[in-house]
Coordinates of C-alpha atoms in Angstrom, one line a residue:
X1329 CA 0.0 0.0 0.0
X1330 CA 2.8 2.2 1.3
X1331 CA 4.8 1.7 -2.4
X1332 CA 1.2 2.6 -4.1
X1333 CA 0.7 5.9 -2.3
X1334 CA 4.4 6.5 -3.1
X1335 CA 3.5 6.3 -6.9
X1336 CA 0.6 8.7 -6.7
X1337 CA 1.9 10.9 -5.0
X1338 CA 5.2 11.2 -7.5
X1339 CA 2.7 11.1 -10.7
X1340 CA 0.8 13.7 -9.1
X1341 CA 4.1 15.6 -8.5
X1342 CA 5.2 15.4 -12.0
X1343 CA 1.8 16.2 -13.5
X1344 CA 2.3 19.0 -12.1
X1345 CA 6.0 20.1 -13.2
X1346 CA 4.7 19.0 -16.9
X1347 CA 2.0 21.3 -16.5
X1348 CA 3.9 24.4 -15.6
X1349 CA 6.4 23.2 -18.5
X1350 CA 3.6 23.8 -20.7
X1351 CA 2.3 27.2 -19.2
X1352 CA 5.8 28.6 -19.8
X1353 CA 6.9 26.5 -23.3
X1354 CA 8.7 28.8 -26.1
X1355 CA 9.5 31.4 -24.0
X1356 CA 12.1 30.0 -21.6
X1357 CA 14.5 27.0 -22.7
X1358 CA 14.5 23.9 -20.9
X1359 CA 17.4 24.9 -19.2
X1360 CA 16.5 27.3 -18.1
X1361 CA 13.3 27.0 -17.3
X1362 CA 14.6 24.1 -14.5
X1363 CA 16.7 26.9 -12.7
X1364 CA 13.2 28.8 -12.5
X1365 CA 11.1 26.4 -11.1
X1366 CA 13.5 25.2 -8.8
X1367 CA 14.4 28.1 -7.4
X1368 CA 10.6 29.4 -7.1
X1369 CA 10.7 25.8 -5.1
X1370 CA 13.1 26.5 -2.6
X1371 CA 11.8 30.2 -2.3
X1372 CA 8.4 28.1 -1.2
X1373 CA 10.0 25.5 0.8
X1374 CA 12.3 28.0 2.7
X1375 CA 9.1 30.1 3.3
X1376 CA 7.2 27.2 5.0
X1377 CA 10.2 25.0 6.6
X1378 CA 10.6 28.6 8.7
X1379 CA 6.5 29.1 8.7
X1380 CA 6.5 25.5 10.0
X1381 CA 9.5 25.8 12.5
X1382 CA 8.1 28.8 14.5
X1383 CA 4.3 27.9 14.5
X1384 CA 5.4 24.5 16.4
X1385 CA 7.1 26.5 18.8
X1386 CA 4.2 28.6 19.5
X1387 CA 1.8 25.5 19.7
X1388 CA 4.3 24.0 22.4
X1389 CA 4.0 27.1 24.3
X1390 CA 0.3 27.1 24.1
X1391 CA -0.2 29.7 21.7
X1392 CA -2.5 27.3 19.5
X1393 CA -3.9 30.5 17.1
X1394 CA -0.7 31.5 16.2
X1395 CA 0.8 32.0 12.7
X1396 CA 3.6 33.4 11.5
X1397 CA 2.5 34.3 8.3
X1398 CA -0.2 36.7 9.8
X1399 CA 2.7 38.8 12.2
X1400 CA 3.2 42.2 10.9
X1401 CA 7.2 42.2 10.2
X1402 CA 7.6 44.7 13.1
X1403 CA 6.4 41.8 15.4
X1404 CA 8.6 39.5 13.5
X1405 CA 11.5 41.1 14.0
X1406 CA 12.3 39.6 17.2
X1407 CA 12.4 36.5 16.1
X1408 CA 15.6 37.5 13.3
X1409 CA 18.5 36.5 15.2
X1410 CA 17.2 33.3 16.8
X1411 CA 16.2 31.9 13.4
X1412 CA 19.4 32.8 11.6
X1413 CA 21.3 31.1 14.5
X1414 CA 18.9 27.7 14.2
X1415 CA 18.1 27.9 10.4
X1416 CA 20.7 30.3 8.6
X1417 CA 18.6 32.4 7.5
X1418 CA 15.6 34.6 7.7
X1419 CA 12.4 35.7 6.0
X1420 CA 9.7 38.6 6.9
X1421 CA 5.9 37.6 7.0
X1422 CA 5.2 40.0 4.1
X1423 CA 8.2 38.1 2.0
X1424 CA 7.2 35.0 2.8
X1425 CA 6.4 32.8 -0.4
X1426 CA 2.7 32.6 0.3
X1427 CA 2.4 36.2 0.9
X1428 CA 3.8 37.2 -2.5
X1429 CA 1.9 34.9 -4.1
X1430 CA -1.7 35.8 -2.5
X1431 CA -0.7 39.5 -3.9
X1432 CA 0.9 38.7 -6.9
X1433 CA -1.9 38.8 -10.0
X1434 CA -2.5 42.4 -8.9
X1435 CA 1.4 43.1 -7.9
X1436 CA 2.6 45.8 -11.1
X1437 CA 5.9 45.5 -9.8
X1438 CA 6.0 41.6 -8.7
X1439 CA 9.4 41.4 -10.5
X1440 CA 10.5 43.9 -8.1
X1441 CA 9.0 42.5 -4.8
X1442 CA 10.4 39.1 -5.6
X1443 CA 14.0 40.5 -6.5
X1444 CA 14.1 42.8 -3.0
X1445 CA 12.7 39.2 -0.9
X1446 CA 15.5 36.9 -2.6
X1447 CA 18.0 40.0 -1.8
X1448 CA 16.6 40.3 1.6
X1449 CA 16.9 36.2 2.6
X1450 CA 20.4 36.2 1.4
X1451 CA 21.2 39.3 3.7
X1452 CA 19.6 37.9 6.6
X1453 CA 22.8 35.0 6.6
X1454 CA 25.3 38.0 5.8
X1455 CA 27.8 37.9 8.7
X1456 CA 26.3 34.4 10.3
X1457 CA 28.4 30.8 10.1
X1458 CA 25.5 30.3 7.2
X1459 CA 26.6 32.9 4.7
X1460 CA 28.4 31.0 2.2
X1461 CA 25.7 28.6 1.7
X1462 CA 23.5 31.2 0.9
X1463 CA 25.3 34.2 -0.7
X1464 CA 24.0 34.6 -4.5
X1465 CA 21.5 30.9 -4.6
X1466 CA 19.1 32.9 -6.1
X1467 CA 20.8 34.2 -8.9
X1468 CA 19.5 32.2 -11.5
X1469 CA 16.2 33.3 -11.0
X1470 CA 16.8 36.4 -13.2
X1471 CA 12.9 37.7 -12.7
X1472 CA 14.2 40.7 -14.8
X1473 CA 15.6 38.6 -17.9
X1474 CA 14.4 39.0 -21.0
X1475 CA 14.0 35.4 -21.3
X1476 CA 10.5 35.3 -19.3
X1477 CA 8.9 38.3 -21.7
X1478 CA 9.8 41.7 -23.5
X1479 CA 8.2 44.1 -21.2
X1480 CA 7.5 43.9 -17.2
X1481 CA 4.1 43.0 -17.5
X1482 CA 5.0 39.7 -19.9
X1483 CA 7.2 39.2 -17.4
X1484 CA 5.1 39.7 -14.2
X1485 CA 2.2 37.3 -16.0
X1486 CA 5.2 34.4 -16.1
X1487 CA 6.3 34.6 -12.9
X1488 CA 2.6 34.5 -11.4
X1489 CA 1.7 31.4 -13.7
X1490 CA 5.1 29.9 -12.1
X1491 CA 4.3 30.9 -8.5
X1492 CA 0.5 29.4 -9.0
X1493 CA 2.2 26.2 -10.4
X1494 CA 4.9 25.5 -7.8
X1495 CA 1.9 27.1 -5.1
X1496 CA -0.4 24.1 -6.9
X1497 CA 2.5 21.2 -6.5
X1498 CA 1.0 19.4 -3.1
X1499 CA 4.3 19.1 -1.2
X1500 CA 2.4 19.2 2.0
X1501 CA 4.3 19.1 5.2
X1502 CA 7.3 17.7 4.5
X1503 CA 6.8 15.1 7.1
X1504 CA 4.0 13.9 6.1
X1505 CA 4.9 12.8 2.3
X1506 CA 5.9 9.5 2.2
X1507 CA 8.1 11.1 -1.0
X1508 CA 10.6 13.1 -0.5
X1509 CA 8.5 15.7 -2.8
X1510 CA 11.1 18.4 -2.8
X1511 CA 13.7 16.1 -3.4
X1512 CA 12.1 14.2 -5.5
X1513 CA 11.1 17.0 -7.8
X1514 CA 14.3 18.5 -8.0
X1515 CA 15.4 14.9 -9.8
X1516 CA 12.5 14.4 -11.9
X1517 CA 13.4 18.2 -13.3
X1518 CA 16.9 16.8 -13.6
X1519 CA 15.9 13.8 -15.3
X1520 CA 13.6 15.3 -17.9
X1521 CA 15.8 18.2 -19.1
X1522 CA 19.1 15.8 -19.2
X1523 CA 17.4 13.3 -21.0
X1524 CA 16.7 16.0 -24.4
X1525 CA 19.2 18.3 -23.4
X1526 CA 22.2 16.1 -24.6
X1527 CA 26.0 17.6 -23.5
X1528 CA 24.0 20.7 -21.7
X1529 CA 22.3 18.3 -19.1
X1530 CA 23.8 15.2 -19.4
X1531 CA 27.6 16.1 -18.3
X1532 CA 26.6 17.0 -14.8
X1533 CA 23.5 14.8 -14.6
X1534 CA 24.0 11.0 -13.1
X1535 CA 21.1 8.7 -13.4
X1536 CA 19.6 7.7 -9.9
X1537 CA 20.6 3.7 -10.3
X1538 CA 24.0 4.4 -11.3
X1539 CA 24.2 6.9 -8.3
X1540 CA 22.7 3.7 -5.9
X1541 CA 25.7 1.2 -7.7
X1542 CA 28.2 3.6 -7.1
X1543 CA 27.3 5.1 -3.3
X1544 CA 26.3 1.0 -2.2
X1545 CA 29.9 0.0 -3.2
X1546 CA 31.4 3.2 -1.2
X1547 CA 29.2 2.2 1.9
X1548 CA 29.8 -1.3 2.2
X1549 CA 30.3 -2.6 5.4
X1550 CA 29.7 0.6 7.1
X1551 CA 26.9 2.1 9.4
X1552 CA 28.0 5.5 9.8
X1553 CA 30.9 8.0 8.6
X1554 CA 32.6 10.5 9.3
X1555 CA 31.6 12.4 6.1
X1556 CA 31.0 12.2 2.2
X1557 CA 32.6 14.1 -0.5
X1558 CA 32.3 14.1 -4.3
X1559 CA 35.4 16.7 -6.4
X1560 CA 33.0 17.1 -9.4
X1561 CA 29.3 17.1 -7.5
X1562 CA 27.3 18.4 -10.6
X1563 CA 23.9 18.8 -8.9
X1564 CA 24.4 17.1 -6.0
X1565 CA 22.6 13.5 -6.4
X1566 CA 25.4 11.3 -5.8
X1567 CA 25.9 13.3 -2.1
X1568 CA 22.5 13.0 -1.4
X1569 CA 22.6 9.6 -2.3
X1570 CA 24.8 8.9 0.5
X1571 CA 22.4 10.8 2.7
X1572 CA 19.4 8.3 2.1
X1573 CA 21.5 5.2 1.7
X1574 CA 23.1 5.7 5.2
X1575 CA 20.5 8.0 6.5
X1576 CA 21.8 11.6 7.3
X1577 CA 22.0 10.8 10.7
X1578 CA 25.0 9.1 10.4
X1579 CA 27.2 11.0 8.6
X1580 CA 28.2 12.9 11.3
X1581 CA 30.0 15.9 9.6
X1582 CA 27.9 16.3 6.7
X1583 CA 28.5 16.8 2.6
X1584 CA 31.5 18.5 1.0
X1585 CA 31.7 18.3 -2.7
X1586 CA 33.2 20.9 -5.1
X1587 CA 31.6 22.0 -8.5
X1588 CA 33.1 24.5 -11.6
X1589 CA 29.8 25.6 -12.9
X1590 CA 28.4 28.3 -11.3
X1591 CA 24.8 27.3 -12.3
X1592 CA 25.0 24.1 -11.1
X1593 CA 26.7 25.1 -7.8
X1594 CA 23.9 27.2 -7.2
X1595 CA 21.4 24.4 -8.0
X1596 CA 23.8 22.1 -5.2
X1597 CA 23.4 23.8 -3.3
X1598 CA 19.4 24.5 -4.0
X1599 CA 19.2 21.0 -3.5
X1600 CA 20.8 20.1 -0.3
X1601 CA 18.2 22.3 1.5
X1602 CA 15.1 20.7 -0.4
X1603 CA 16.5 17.5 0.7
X1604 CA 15.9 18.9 4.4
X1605 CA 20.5 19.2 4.6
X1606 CA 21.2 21.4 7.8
X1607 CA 23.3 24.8 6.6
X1608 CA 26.2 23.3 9.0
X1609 CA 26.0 19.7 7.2
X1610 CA 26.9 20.4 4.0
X1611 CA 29.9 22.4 2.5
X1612 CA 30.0 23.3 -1.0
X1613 CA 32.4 24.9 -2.8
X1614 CA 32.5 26.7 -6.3
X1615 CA 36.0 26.5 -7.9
X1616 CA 38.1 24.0 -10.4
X1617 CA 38.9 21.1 -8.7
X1618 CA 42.0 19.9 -10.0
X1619 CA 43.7 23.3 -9.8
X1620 CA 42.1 25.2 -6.9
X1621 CA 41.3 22.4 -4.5
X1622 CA 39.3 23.3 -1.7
X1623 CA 38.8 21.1 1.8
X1624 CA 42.6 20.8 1.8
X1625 CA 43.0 21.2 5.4
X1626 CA 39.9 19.2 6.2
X1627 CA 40.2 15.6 7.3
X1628 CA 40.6 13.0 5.0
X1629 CA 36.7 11.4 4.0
X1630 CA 35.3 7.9 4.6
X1631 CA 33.6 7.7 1.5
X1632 CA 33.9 9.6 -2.0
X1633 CA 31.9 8.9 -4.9
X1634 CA 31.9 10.9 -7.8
X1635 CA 31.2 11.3 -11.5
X1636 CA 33.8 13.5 -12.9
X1637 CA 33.7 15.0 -16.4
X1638 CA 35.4 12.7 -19.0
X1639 CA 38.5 13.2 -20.7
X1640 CA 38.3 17.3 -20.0
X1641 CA 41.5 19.2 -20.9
X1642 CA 43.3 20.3 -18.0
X1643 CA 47.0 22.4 -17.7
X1644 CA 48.9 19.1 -16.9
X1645 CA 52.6 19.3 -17.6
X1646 CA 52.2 22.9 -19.2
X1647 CA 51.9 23.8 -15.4
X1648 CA 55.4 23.4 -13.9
X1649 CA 54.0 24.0 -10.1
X1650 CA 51.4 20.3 -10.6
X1651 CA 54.0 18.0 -10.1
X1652 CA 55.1 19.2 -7.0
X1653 CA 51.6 19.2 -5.6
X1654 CA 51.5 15.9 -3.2
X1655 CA 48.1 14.9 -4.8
X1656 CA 49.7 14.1 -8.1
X1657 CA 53.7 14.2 -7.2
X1658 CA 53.5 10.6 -5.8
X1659 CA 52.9 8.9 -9.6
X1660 CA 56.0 10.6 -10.7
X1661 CA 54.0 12.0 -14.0
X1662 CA 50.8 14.0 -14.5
X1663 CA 47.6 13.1 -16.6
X1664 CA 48.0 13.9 -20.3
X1665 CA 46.5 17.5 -21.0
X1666 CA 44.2 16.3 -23.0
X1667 CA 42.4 14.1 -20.8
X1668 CA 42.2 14.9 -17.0
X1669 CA 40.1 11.4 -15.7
X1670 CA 43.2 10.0 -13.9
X1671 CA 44.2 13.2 -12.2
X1672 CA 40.1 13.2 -10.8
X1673 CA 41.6 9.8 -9.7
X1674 CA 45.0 11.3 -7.8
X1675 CA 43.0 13.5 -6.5
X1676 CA 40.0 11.4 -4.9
X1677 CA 42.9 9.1 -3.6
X1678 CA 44.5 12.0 -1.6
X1679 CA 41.3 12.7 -0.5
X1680 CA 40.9 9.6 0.6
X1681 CA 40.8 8.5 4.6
X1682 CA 43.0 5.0 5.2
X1683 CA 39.5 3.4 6.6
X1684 CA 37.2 4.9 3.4
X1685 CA 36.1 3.6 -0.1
X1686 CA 36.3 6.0 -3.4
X1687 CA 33.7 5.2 -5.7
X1688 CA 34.0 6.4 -9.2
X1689 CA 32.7 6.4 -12.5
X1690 CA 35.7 6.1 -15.4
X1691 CA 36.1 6.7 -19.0
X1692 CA 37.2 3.0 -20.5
X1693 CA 40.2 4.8 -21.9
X1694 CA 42.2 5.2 -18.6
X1695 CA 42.5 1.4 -18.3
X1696 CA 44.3 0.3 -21.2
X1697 CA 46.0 3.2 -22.9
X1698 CA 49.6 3.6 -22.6
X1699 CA 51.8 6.7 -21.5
X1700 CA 51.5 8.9 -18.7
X1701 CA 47.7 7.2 -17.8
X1702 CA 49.9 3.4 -18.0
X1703 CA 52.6 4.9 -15.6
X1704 CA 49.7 6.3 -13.0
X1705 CA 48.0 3.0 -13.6
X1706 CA 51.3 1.0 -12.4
X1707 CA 51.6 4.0 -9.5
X1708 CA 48.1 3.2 -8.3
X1709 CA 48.5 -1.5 -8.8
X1710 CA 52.0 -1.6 -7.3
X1711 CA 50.9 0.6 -4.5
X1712 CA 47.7 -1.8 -4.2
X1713 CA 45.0 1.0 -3.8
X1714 CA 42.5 -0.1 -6.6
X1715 CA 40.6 -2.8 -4.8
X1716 CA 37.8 -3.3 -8.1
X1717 CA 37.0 -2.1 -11.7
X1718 CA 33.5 -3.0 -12.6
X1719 CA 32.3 -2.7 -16.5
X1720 CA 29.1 -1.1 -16.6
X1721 CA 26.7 -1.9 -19.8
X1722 CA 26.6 1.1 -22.1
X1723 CA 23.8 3.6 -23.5
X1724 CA 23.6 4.6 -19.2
X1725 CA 24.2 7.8 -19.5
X1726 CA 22.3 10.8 -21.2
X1727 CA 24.0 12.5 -24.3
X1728 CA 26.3 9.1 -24.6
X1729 CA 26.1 5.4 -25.3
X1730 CA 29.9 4.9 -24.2
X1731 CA 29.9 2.0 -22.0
X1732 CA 31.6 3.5 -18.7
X1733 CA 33.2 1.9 -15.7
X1734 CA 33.6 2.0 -11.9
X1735 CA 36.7 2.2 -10.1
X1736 CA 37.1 1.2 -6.4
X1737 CA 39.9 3.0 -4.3
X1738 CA 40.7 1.6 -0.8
X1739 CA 43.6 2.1 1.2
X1740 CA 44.0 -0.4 3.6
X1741 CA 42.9 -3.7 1.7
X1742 CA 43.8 -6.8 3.0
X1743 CA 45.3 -8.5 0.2
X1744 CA 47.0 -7.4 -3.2
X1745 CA 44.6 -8.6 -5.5
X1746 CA 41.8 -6.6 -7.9
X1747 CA 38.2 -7.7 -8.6
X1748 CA 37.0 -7.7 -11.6
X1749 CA 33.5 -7.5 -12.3
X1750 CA 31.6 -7.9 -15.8
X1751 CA 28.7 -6.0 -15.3
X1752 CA 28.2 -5.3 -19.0
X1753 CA 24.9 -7.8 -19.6
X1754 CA 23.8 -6.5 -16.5
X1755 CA 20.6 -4.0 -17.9
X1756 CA 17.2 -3.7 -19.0
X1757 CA 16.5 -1.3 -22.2
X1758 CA 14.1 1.6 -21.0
X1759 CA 13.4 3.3 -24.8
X1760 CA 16.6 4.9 -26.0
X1761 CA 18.8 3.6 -23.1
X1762 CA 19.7 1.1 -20.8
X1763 CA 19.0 0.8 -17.4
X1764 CA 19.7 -0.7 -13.9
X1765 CA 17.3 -2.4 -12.0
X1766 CA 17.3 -3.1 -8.4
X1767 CA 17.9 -6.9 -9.1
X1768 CA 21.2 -5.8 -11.5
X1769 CA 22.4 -3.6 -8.5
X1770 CA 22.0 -5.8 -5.7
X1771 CA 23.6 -8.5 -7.9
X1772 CA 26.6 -6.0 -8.2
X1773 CA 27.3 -4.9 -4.7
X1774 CA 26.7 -8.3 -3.3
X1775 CA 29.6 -9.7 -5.7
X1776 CA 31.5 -6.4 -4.7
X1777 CA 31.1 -7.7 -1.0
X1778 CA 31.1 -11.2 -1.3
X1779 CA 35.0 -11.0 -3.7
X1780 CA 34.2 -14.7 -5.2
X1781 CA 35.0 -16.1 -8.6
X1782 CA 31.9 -16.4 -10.5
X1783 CA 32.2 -17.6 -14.4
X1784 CA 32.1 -15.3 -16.8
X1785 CA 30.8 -12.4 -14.4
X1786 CA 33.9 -11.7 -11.7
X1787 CA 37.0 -12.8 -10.9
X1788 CA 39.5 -11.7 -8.2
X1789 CA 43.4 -11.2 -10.1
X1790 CA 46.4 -11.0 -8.2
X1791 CA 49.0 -8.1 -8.7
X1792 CA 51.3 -10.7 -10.5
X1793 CA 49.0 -11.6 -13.5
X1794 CA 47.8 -7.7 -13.9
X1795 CA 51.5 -6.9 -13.8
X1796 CA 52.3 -9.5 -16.9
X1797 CA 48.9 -8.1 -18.4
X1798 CA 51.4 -5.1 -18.4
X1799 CA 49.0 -3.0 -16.1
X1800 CA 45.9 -3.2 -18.3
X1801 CA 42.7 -2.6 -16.3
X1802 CA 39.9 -3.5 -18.6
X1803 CA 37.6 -6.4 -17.4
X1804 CA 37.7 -7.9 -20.7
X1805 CA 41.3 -8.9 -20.1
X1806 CA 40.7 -10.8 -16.6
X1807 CA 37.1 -11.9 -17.2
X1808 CA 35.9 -14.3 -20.3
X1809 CA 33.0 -13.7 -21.9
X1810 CA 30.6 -16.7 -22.1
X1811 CA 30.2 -17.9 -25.6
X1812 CA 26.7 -17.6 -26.8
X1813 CA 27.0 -19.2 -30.0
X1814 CA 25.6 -22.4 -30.7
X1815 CA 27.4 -25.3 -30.4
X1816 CA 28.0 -27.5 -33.6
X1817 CA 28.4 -31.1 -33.6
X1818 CA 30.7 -31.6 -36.3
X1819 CA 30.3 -35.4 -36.8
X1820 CA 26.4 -34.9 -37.1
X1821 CA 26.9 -32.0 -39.5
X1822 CA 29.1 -34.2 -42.0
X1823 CA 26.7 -36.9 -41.8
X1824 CA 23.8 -34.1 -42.6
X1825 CA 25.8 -33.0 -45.6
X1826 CA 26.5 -36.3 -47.2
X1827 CA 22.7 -37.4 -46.8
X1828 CA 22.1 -33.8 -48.3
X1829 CA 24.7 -34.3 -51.0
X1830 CA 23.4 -38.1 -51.6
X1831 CA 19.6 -36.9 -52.0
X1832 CA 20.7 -34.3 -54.5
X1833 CA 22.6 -37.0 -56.8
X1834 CA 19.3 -39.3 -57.0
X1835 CA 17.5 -35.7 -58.1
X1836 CA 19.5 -35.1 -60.5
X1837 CA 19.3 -38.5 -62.0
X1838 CA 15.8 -38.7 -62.2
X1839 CA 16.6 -35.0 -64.2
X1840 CA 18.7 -36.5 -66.2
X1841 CA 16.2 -39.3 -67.4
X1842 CA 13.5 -37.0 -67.5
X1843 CA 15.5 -35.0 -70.2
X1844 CA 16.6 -38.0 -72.2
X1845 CA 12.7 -38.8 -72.4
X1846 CA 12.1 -35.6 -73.6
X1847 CA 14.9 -35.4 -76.2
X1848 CA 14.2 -39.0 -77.2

């Protein structure tokens, strides 16, 4: 029953996504249309999480008629400090999401009042411990561009149909849903504008069942951690997959990751408060990873999963400062410039606590070809940190059919030999891709856990035979593929053929007669 309800409510969720999709069509691209209605999202959420917060508080206290959204902000102001201590931020009753809205058909200058509330919540974290998580979130939400209409009052007419559609989405009390409706709305937006957005979406988007493989191989065997990081966390799903597969409870410092794009920063950071993530339990940061690493000086993290851009360019050996730096110095060479994946790789590793797992999604390049990547390659075998590569089926992944593959880091294995897993059959086709089930995963992580030899599937190699195989990491080398093809009994086949060849030689003596009748 519980599984049913779960269903209705997401179709009624994303019913109701589609329809604001189709209120605002043509004039905004899909894109950007996501950043919109996400961010008119959180703007709701943040308004009622607080709404919520301090009308329970009153109820305790007896004050059953209370609500916050009724206070004049004079009255409200009292409550500013203690709210930006507890929450990280604050809002006025007359900003408040649900206020704007009741006001906003017959609001000439909505564009304006939204613009001064977004300006006002991220002011209200200025100066506090939460003022990095919140300084410029809402500045995708252009309410001024162009984009939503020529002159202010096109614009004002979009931005009321998208505060009556997100106003419309029943997200209830957040503890009520047996979805995670923020959450899951945030992915279903991800989903749909990745899928037909090709390079655009798909580079920072990671479908949900290859984010489950990845973060159930980086949590096996433990209950809780100290804390997860990702160096190239996109949107955030991979984090916040590690939040529901271990519970956020126990991760006990919270969520670091680091992301490039400042769109998609924004929108991490979006999403790790609609997924109900504490200000002070998640740490984001906007800059390039591989050259202006941040977190340096935190300690090292238990797990790591991550889906790094493949083969990006990067400065490599053209910067004479990156082989000094100790994430990269210990291989003795740096990643060609051309193609960055294995220094995403040194990187994860230095990351890396001695008790943690580093989960990561690879380009099948890195594991056979030669150079600098085969030199990093023998660096990371001979010093027996790669614990598993797994070959993943391809057509996974929006905007490519390359068939990918995970690498496992650990640091304190307890022998020197690799797994190999052939995960390639492993899929169901979903239309124009392939897909993991819940069967295909759990087959995965339990062969991931379990280290056996199975035929034709997995097979544990010691550092010996990967070091004759002259350090080449791709399954296909350690793990044979099962013949498919027919088998052909040879002796039966010959017999086949003379009876064939026999049968034809009476034919064509009876032709032969026949003719000689004819002719005759």
């Amino acid at each position: 029953m519980a599984d049913i309800k779960k269903e209705q409510e997401r179709d009624e969720l994303h019913r109701a996504i589609w329809a604001i999709a189709d209120e605002l069509r043509g004039s905004i691209d899909g894109w950007d249309f996501k950043s919109y209605v996400l961010g008119m999202m959180f703007y709701r959420y943040i308004s009622e999480n607080l709404t919520n917060y301090l009308n329970a508080d009153e109820m305790e206290a007896g004050n059953e008629d209370f609500n916050y959204a009724d206070l004049s902000d004079e009255d409200a102001e009292m409550a500013r400090e203690d709210m930006v201590q507890t929450k990280g931020f604050f809002i006025l009753p007359s900003e408040l999401f649900c206020n704007v809205r009741k006001n906003a058909a017959h609001d000439e200058n909505l564009n304006m009042t939204l613009e001064a509330a977004f300006r006002h919540i991220e002011e209200s974290a200025k100066g506090s411990e939460s003022e990095d998580n919140f300084s410029g979130l809402f500045d995708d939400i252009d309410v001024n561009s162009n984009k939503l209409g020529a002159t202010v009052a096109k614009r004002n007419a979009k931005l009321v149909k998208l505060m009556d559609g997100v106003a419309d989405m029943r997200l209830g009390n957040y503890q009520d849903n047996s979805i995670d409706a923020f959450g899951d709305a945030y992915e279903y937006l991800m989903g749909m504008y990745a899928s037909n957005a090709g390079k655009s979406g798909g580079e920072f988007f990671t479908p949900q069942e290859v984010s489950e493989l990845l973060t159930r191989i980086a949590v096996v065997g433990k209950t809780e951690v100290n804390k997860v990081y990702d160096p190239a966390c996109g949107s955030g799903s991979l984090l916040l997959q590690a939040a529901k597969i271990l519970g956020k409870e126990n991760v006990r410092q919270g969520f670091f990751g680091q992301e490039i794009n400042l769109t998609t920063y924004n929108l991490c950071r979006i999403n790790m408060f609609l997924h109900d993530i504490g200000y002070d339990k998640f740490d984001i940061a906007h800059e390039d990873t591989l050259m202006t690493p941040q977190h340096w000086d935190d300690e090292p993290f238990e797990v790591i999963v991550s889906n790094p851009p493949y083969s990006i360019k990067w400065e490599g050996d053209d910067n004479p400062v990156l082989i000094n730096d100790p994430r990269f110095s210990p291989a003795g060479v740096l990643a060609p410039k051309s193609k960055a994946d294995l220094a995403f790789i040194m990187h994860a590793l230095a990351w890396l606590a001695t008790n943690g797992t580093a989960s990561i999604v690879c380009f099948p390049g890195i594991m056979y070809r030669g150079g600098a990547e085969k030199k990093i390659r023998q660096y990371l075998i001979d010093n027996n940190f790669i614990d598993c590569v797994i070959q993943l089926p391809g057509n996974l992944f929006y905007g490519t059919s390359i068939a990918t593959c995970i690498m496992v880091l650990k640091k304190n294995k307890q022998d020197n030999s690799t797994l190999f897993i052939d995960a390639s059959r492993e899929f169901v086709k979903v239309t124009n891709n392939n897909k993991l089930t819940e069967e295909n995963i759990s087959k995965i992580v339990a062969e991931f856990a379990s280290r056996e030899d199975v035929d034709y599937f997995a097979r544990c190699v010691s550092w010996d035979e990967i070091k004759e195989q002259d350090y080449n990491l791709s399954v296909s080398t350690y793990v044979e593929q099962e013949d498919t093809r027919e088998v052909i009994d040879i002796t039966k086949l010959n017999a086949e053929i003379k009876d064939i060849v026999a049968r034809e030689q009476i034919l064509r003596d009876e032709i032969d007669k026949i003719v000689a009748e004819i002719e005759g």
